[in-house]
């Protein structure tokens, strides 16, 4: 009797252990709360968490510093997945630019999401009408760890300039920059971000400001020389103060992970998104025109994670 009870107890323990093992927490790195990455992560988690009873995954998507911070957190094993600009996915995987000497071989692509134009918003009273007009002005170049900050450095470099050519280069986070523009603490803000988004909306609704074009030979060079950059247009009428289309260049937001993350985990996350794709697309206006066939190719330079590939093959997309 005693033996039997012990066996039953042991069996219960084993069953308990099995359940605990099946429950797995995953973390997705996003960006500032007024950006679109935060919505990407929150939306993916919402869809994943609807299926926790079946697959055991519990997903959270905290606010972070952005692209570079997310890639570094995945590399360190602090996060499982994250959103990152296509230019920084490329450089992290290849060990170039900001990631020189810091190659992340295990970086894996999952899918791309919305386009992110490099967006400059200037106060109407600043006299800034082009990117070149920013030199000598007060500019929020973005927080360290953000994609826009790193891409800003690339743009400046391509023009033979540096952040020291601004009279002030502040490092405010996206959630702080609209207020800084409104309070006349800076003349312009820079954000590589999907449209429409809360940060730019806030900036142009609290003060007289407009989106400024980012064009010219240096930009043409960047776009011609690098597959992860493309010309981009911010539609006129989307934001108060900007009635005409504005030309700039941009990248893609991409969803990335590490080859250390198990195949079944990535498979379940990808399945949650694409099995519920119509629902996903309704979670933010920047997702409205997403197309599956583009998302599994565009802006991806690291190899696809096998869990993603498995799902895409099952769907007959590859
Ligand atoms: N592109 C930005 C970054 O890489 C984030 C934009 C967003 O949060 O939507 O940091």
CSV table of C-alpha atoms and ligand atoms in Angstrom, one decimal:
chain,number,residue,atom,x,y,z
A,1,UNK,CA,0.0,0.0,0.0
A,2,UNK,CA,2.8,2.3,1.0
A,3,UNK,CA,4.7,1.5,-2.2
A,4,UNK,CA,1.6,2.0,-4.3
A,5,UNK,CA,1.0,5.4,-2.7
A,6,UNK,CA,4.6,6.4,-3.3
A,7,UNK,CA,4.3,5.3,-7.0
A,8,UNK,CA,1.1,7.4,-7.4
A,9,UNK,CA,2.8,10.3,-5.8
A,10,UNK,CA,5.8,9.9,-8.1
A,11,UNK,CA,3.5,9.7,-11.1
A,12,UNK,CA,1.8,12.9,-10.0
A,13,UNK,CA,5.1,14.6,-9.6
A,14,UNK,CA,6.2,13.5,-13.1
A,15,UNK,CA,2.9,14.8,-14.6
A,16,UNK,CA,3.4,18.1,-12.8
A,17,UNK,CA,6.9,18.3,-14.1
A,18,UNK,CA,5.7,17.6,-17.6
A,19,UNK,CA,3.1,20.4,-17.5
A,20,UNK,CA,5.6,22.9,-16.1
A,21,UNK,CA,8.1,22.0,-18.9
A,22,UNK,CA,5.5,22.5,-21.6
A,23,UNK,CA,4.8,26.0,-20.4
A,24,UNK,CA,7.5,28.2,-21.9
A,25,UNK,CA,7.9,32.0,-21.7
A,26,UNK,CA,9.1,33.9,-24.7
A,27,UNK,CA,10.0,37.5,-24.9
A,28,UNK,CA,9.9,39.8,-27.9
A,29,UNK,CA,12.0,42.9,-28.1
A,30,UNK,CA,10.1,45.9,-29.5
A,31,UNK,CA,10.8,49.7,-29.3
A,32,UNK,CA,9.3,52.8,-27.7
A,33,UNK,CA,5.7,52.8,-26.6
A,34,UNK,CA,4.7,55.4,-29.2
A,35,UNK,CA,6.2,53.5,-32.1
A,36,UNK,CA,5.0,50.7,-34.3
A,37,UNK,CA,7.4,47.9,-33.1
A,38,UNK,CA,5.6,47.9,-29.7
A,39,UNK,CA,2.4,47.2,-31.6
A,40,UNK,CA,4.1,44.5,-33.7
A,41,UNK,CA,5.3,42.7,-30.5
A,42,UNK,CA,2.1,43.2,-28.7
A,43,UNK,CA,0.1,41.9,-31.6
A,44,UNK,CA,2.2,38.8,-32.2
A,45,UNK,CA,2.0,38.0,-28.4
A,46,UNK,CA,-1.8,38.5,-28.4
A,47,UNK,CA,-2.1,35.9,-31.2
A,48,UNK,CA,0.4,33.5,-29.6
A,49,UNK,CA,-1.3,33.7,-26.2
A,50,UNK,CA,-4.7,32.7,-27.7
A,51,UNK,CA,-3.1,29.3,-28.2
A,52,UNK,CA,-1.3,28.8,-24.9
A,53,UNK,CA,-3.5,25.9,-23.9
A,54,UNK,CA,-2.4,24.0,-27.0
A,55,UNK,CA,1.3,24.9,-27.4
A,56,UNK,CA,2.2,26.1,-23.9
A,57,UNK,CA,3.9,29.3,-25.1
A,58,UNK,CA,3.4,32.5,-23.1
A,59,UNK,CA,4.5,35.6,-24.8
A,60,UNK,CA,5.5,39.1,-23.6
A,61,UNK,CA,6.6,42.1,-25.6
A,62,UNK,CA,8.1,44.8,-23.4
A,63,UNK,CA,9.1,48.2,-24.6
A,64,UNK,CA,12.9,48.5,-25.4
A,65,UNK,CA,15.4,50.9,-26.9
A,66,UNK,CA,14.8,49.6,-30.5
A,67,UNK,CA,16.6,47.6,-33.2
A,68,UNK,CA,20.1,47.5,-32.0
A,69,UNK,CA,19.1,46.9,-28.4
A,70,UNK,CA,16.8,44.0,-29.6
A,71,UNK,CA,19.5,42.3,-31.6
A,72,UNK,CA,22.0,42.6,-28.7
A,73,UNK,CA,19.4,41.2,-26.3
A,74,UNK,CA,18.8,38.2,-28.6
A,75,UNK,CA,22.5,37.6,-29.0
A,76,UNK,CA,22.9,37.7,-25.2
A,77,UNK,CA,20.0,35.2,-24.8
A,78,UNK,CA,18.0,37.8,-22.8
A,79,UNK,CA,15.3,37.8,-25.4
A,80,UNK,CA,14.0,35.2,-27.8
A,81,UNK,CA,12.9,37.3,-30.7
A,82,UNK,CA,12.7,40.9,-31.6
A,83,UNK,CA,11.9,43.6,-34.2
A,84,UNK,CA,14.8,45.1,-36.1
A,85,UNK,CA,15.4,47.3,-39.1
A,86,UNK,CA,16.5,45.5,-42.3
A,87,UNK,CA,19.7,47.5,-42.4
A,88,UNK,CA,20.7,46.4,-38.9
A,89,UNK,CA,19.7,42.8,-39.5
A,90,UNK,CA,22.1,42.8,-42.4
A,91,UNK,CA,24.9,44.5,-40.5
A,92,UNK,CA,24.5,42.3,-37.4
A,93,UNK,CA,24.6,39.1,-39.5
A,94,UNK,CA,27.5,40.2,-41.6
A,95,UNK,CA,29.5,41.9,-38.9
A,96,UNK,CA,29.6,45.3,-40.7
A,97,UNK,CA,29.0,48.9,-39.9
A,98,UNK,CA,27.9,49.3,-36.2
A,99,UNK,CA,28.5,45.5,-35.8
A,100,UNK,CA,32.1,45.6,-37.1
A,101,UNK,CA,34.0,42.9,-35.1
A,102,UNK,CA,30.7,41.8,-33.5
A,103,UNK,CA,29.3,39.4,-36.0
A,104,UNK,CA,26.1,37.6,-34.9
A,105,UNK,CA,26.2,34.3,-36.9
A,106,UNK,CA,23.3,32.8,-35.1
A,107,UNK,CA,20.9,35.7,-36.1
A,108,UNK,CA,17.9,34.3,-38.0
A,109,UNK,CA,15.2,36.0,-40.0
A,110,UNK,CA,11.6,35.1,-39.5
A,111,UNK,CA,9.6,37.6,-41.6
A,112,UNK,CA,9.5,41.3,-42.5
A,113,UNK,CA,6.7,43.6,-41.6
A,114,UNK,CA,5.9,47.2,-42.6
A,115,UNK,CA,8.2,49.7,-44.3
A,116,UNK,CA,9.9,52.4,-42.2
A,117,UNK,CA,10.7,55.6,-43.9
A,118,UNK,CA,13.6,57.6,-42.4
A,119,UNK,CA,11.4,60.5,-41.1
A,120,UNK,CA,12.6,64.0,-40.2
A,121,UNK,CA,10.1,66.4,-38.6
A,122,UNK,CA,11.0,70.0,-38.1
A,123,UNK,CA,9.4,72.9,-36.3
A,124,UNK,CA,7.8,75.4,-38.8
A,125,UNK,CA,9.7,78.2,-37.2
A,126,UNK,CA,13.1,76.5,-37.5
A,127,UNK,CA,13.7,77.4,-41.1
A,128,UNK,CA,14.5,73.7,-41.8
A,129,UNK,CA,13.2,72.6,-45.3
A,130,UNK,CA,15.7,70.0,-46.3
A,131,UNK,CA,18.0,67.5,-44.4
A,132,UNK,CA,21.0,69.8,-45.1
A,133,UNK,CA,19.3,72.6,-43.3
A,134,UNK,CA,19.6,70.6,-40.1
A,135,UNK,CA,23.3,71.4,-39.8
A,136,UNK,CA,23.8,74.0,-37.1
A,137,UNK,CA,20.4,73.2,-35.6
A,138,UNK,CA,19.2,71.3,-32.5
A,139,UNK,CA,18.3,67.8,-33.5
A,140,UNK,CA,17.1,64.8,-31.6
A,141,UNK,CA,19.2,62.0,-33.1
A,142,UNK,CA,17.6,59.3,-31.0
A,143,UNK,CA,18.4,57.1,-28.0
A,144,UNK,CA,21.4,54.8,-28.2
A,145,UNK,CA,20.2,51.3,-29.1
A,146,UNK,CA,17.6,52.6,-31.5
A,147,UNK,CA,17.6,51.9,-35.2
A,148,UNK,CA,17.1,55.6,-36.1
A,149,UNK,CA,20.1,56.7,-34.2
A,150,UNK,CA,22.4,54.1,-35.9
A,151,UNK,CA,20.9,54.9,-39.4
A,152,UNK,CA,21.3,58.6,-38.7
A,153,UNK,CA,25.0,58.0,-38.2
A,154,UNK,CA,25.1,56.2,-41.6
A,155,UNK,CA,23.4,59.1,-43.3
A,156,UNK,CA,25.7,61.7,-41.7
A,157,UNK,CA,28.7,59.6,-42.7
A,158,UNK,CA,27.5,59.4,-46.3
A,159,UNK,CA,27.5,63.2,-46.4
A,160,UNK,CA,30.9,63.5,-44.7
A,161,UNK,CA,29.3,64.9,-41.6
A,162,UNK,CA,28.8,63.9,-38.0
A,163,UNK,CA,26.4,64.6,-35.1
A,164,UNK,CA,28.8,67.3,-34.0
A,165,UNK,CA,27.7,69.3,-37.0
A,166,UNK,CA,24.4,70.0,-35.2
A,167,UNK,CA,24.4,72.7,-32.5
A,168,UNK,CA,22.8,70.1,-30.2
A,169,UNK,CA,22.4,66.3,-30.8
A,170,UNK,CA,20.0,65.1,-28.1
A,171,UNK,CA,19.4,61.4,-27.4
A,172,UNK,CA,15.8,61.4,-26.3
A,173,UNK,CA,13.7,58.3,-26.7
A,174,UNK,CA,10.7,58.2,-29.1
A,175,UNK,CA,8.2,58.7,-26.3
A,176,UNK,CA,10.0,61.9,-25.2
A,177,UNK,CA,10.8,63.5,-28.6
A,178,UNK,CA,7.4,64.9,-29.5
A,179,UNK,CA,7.2,66.9,-26.3
A,180,UNK,CA,10.8,68.2,-26.8
A,181,UNK,CA,9.8,69.5,-30.3
A,182,UNK,CA,6.7,71.1,-28.9
A,183,UNK,CA,8.6,72.8,-26.0
A,184,UNK,CA,11.1,74.2,-28.5
A,185,UNK,CA,14.0,72.2,-26.9
A,186,UNK,CA,14.9,70.9,-30.4
A,187,UNK,CA,14.3,72.1,-33.9
A,188,UNK,CA,13.8,68.7,-35.4
A,189,UNK,CA,13.4,65.0,-34.5
A,190,UNK,CA,14.4,61.9,-36.5
A,191,UNK,CA,12.5,58.6,-36.4
A,192,UNK,CA,12.8,55.5,-38.7
A,193,UNK,CA,9.3,54.3,-38.2
A,194,UNK,CA,6.1,52.9,-39.9
A,195,UNK,CA,3.3,55.4,-40.7
A,196,UNK,CA,1.0,56.5,-39.3
A,197,UNK,CA,2.4,56.4,-35.7
A,198,UNK,CA,1.6,58.0,-32.4
A,199,UNK,CA,5.0,59.7,-31.9
A,200,UNK,CA,4.8,61.8,-35.2
A,201,UNK,CA,1.1,62.4,-34.7
A,202,UNK,CA,1.8,63.8,-31.2
A,203,UNK,CA,4.6,65.9,-32.5
A,204,UNK,CA,2.6,67.6,-35.3
A,205,UNK,CA,-0.6,68.0,-33.2
A,206,UNK,CA,1.0,69.9,-30.3
A,207,UNK,CA,3.1,72.3,-32.5
A,208,UNK,CA,3.4,73.7,-36.0
A,209,UNK,CA,5.8,71.2,-37.6
A,210,UNK,CA,6.3,69.4,-40.9
A,211,UNK,CA,8.0,66.4,-42.4
A,212,UNK,CA,11.2,67.3,-44.3
A,213,UNK,CA,12.5,65.5,-47.4
A,214,UNK,CA,15.7,63.4,-47.2
A,215,UNK,CA,17.1,63.3,-50.8
A,216,UNK,CA,20.2,64.1,-52.8
A,217,UNK,CA,23.4,62.4,-54.1
A,218,UNK,CA,24.4,60.9,-50.7
A,219,UNK,CA,21.0,59.2,-50.3
A,220,UNK,CA,20.9,58.0,-53.9
A,221,UNK,CA,24.3,56.4,-53.2
A,222,UNK,CA,23.1,54.7,-50.1
A,223,UNK,CA,20.0,53.3,-51.9
A,224,UNK,CA,22.1,52.2,-55.0
A,225,UNK,CA,24.8,50.5,-53.0
A,226,UNK,CA,22.7,48.7,-50.3
A,227,UNK,CA,19.9,46.2,-51.0
A,228,UNK,CA,18.3,46.9,-47.6
A,229,UNK,CA,17.6,50.6,-48.4
A,230,UNK,CA,14.9,51.8,-50.8
A,231,UNK,CA,13.4,55.1,-51.8
A,232,UNK,CA,10.3,55.9,-49.7
A,233,UNK,CA,7.4,58.3,-49.7
A,234,UNK,CA,5.5,59.6,-46.7
A,235,UNK,CA,2.0,60.3,-48.1
A,236,UNK,CA,0.7,63.8,-48.0
A,237,UNK,CA,-2.3,64.4,-45.8
A,238,UNK,CA,-1.4,61.7,-43.3
A,239,UNK,CA,-0.1,64.2,-40.8
A,240,UNK,CA,-1.2,67.8,-40.0
A,241,UNK,CA,1.2,70.3,-41.5
A,242,UNK,CA,2.3,68.0,-44.3
A,243,UNK,CA,-0.2,68.1,-47.2
A,244,UNK,CA,2.1,66.9,-50.0
A,245,UNK,CA,4.0,63.6,-50.4
A,246,UNK,CA,7.5,63.8,-48.9
A,247,UNK,CA,10.4,61.9,-50.5
A,248,UNK,CA,12.9,60.1,-48.3
A,249,UNK,CA,14.5,56.6,-48.1
A,250,UNK,CA,13.7,53.8,-45.8
A,251,UNK,CA,14.1,50.2,-44.6
A,252,UNK,CA,11.8,47.4,-43.6
A,253,UNK,CA,10.9,46.4,-40.1
A,254,UNK,CA,11.8,42.7,-39.7
A,255,UNK,CA,11.2,40.1,-37.2
A,256,UNK,CA,14.3,38.2,-36.1
A,257,UNK,CA,15.5,35.5,-33.7
A,258,UNK,CA,18.5,33.3,-32.9
A,259,UNK,CA,19.3,29.7,-34.2
A,260,UNK,CA,19.4,28.9,-30.4
A,261,UNK,CA,15.6,29.3,-30.2
A,262,UNK,CA,14.0,25.9,-30.8
A,263,UNK,CA,12.3,25.1,-34.1
A,264,UNK,CA,8.9,24.4,-32.6
A,265,UNK,CA,8.8,27.7,-30.7
A,266,UNK,CA,9.4,29.8,-33.9
A,267,UNK,CA,7.0,27.5,-35.8
A,268,UNK,CA,4.2,28.2,-33.3
A,269,UNK,CA,4.8,32.0,-33.3
A,270,UNK,CA,4.8,32.1,-37.1
A,271,UNK,CA,1.7,29.9,-37.3
A,272,UNK,CA,-0.1,32.2,-34.8
A,273,UNK,CA,0.6,35.2,-37.0
A,274,UNK,CA,-0.2,33.7,-40.4
A,275,UNK,CA,-3.1,31.4,-39.4
A,276,UNK,CA,-4.7,34.6,-38.1
A,277,UNK,CA,-3.3,37.0,-40.7
A,278,UNK,CA,-6.5,39.0,-41.4
A,279,UNK,CA,-6.8,39.6,-37.7
A,280,UNK,CA,-3.1,40.6,-37.5
A,281,UNK,CA,-3.4,43.2,-40.3
A,282,UNK,CA,-6.2,44.9,-38.5
A,283,UNK,CA,-4.1,45.6,-35.4
A,284,UNK,CA,-2.3,48.6,-36.8
A,285,UNK,CA,-2.9,50.7,-40.0
A,286,UNK,CA,0.8,50.2,-40.9
A,287,UNK,CA,0.0,46.5,-41.3
A,288,UNK,CA,-2.9,47.0,-43.6
A,289,UNK,CA,-1.1,46.3,-46.9
A,290,UNK,CA,1.1,43.5,-45.8
A,291,UNK,CA,1.4,40.5,-48.2
A,292,UNK,CA,2.5,37.1,-47.1
A,293,UNK,CA,4.7,36.5,-50.2
A,294,UNK,CA,6.6,39.8,-49.6
A,295,UNK,CA,7.0,39.2,-45.8
A,296,UNK,CA,8.8,35.9,-46.3
A,297,UNK,CA,11.4,37.5,-48.6
A,298,UNK,CA,11.7,41.3,-48.5
A,299,UNK,CA,14.4,42.9,-46.3
A,300,UNK,CA,15.6,39.5,-45.0
A,301,UNK,CA,19.4,39.0,-45.2
A,302,UNK,CA,20.1,36.5,-42.4
A,303,UNK,CA,19.0,32.9,-43.1
A,304,UNK,CA,15.4,32.0,-42.4
A,305,UNK,CA,14.9,30.2,-39.0
A,306,UNK,CA,14.0,26.5,-39.7
A,307,UNK,CA,10.8,26.9,-37.7
A,308,UNK,CA,9.6,29.7,-40.0
A,309,UNK,CA,10.8,27.8,-43.1
A,310,UNK,CA,8.8,24.7,-42.0
A,311,UNK,CA,5.6,26.7,-41.8
A,312,UNK,CA,6.1,28.5,-45.1
A,313,UNK,CA,6.7,25.2,-46.8
A,314,UNK,CA,3.6,23.7,-45.3
A,315,UNK,CA,1.6,26.6,-46.7
A,316,UNK,CA,3.3,26.0,-50.1
A,317,UNK,CA,4.9,29.5,-50.1
A,318,UNK,CA,8.4,28.1,-50.7
B,1,LIG,N1,12.9,51.7,-36.2
B,1,LIG,C1,13.0,52.0,-34.8
B,1,LIG,C2,14.2,51.2,-34.3
B,1,LIG,O1,14.8,50.4,-34.9
B,1,LIG,C3,11.8,51.6,-34.0
B,1,LIG,C4,10.5,52.1,-34.6
B,1,LIG,C5,9.3,51.7,-33.9
B,1,LIG,O2,9.4,51.5,-32.7
B,1,LIG,O3,8.2,51.5,-34.5
B,1,LIG,O4,14.6,51.5,-33.2
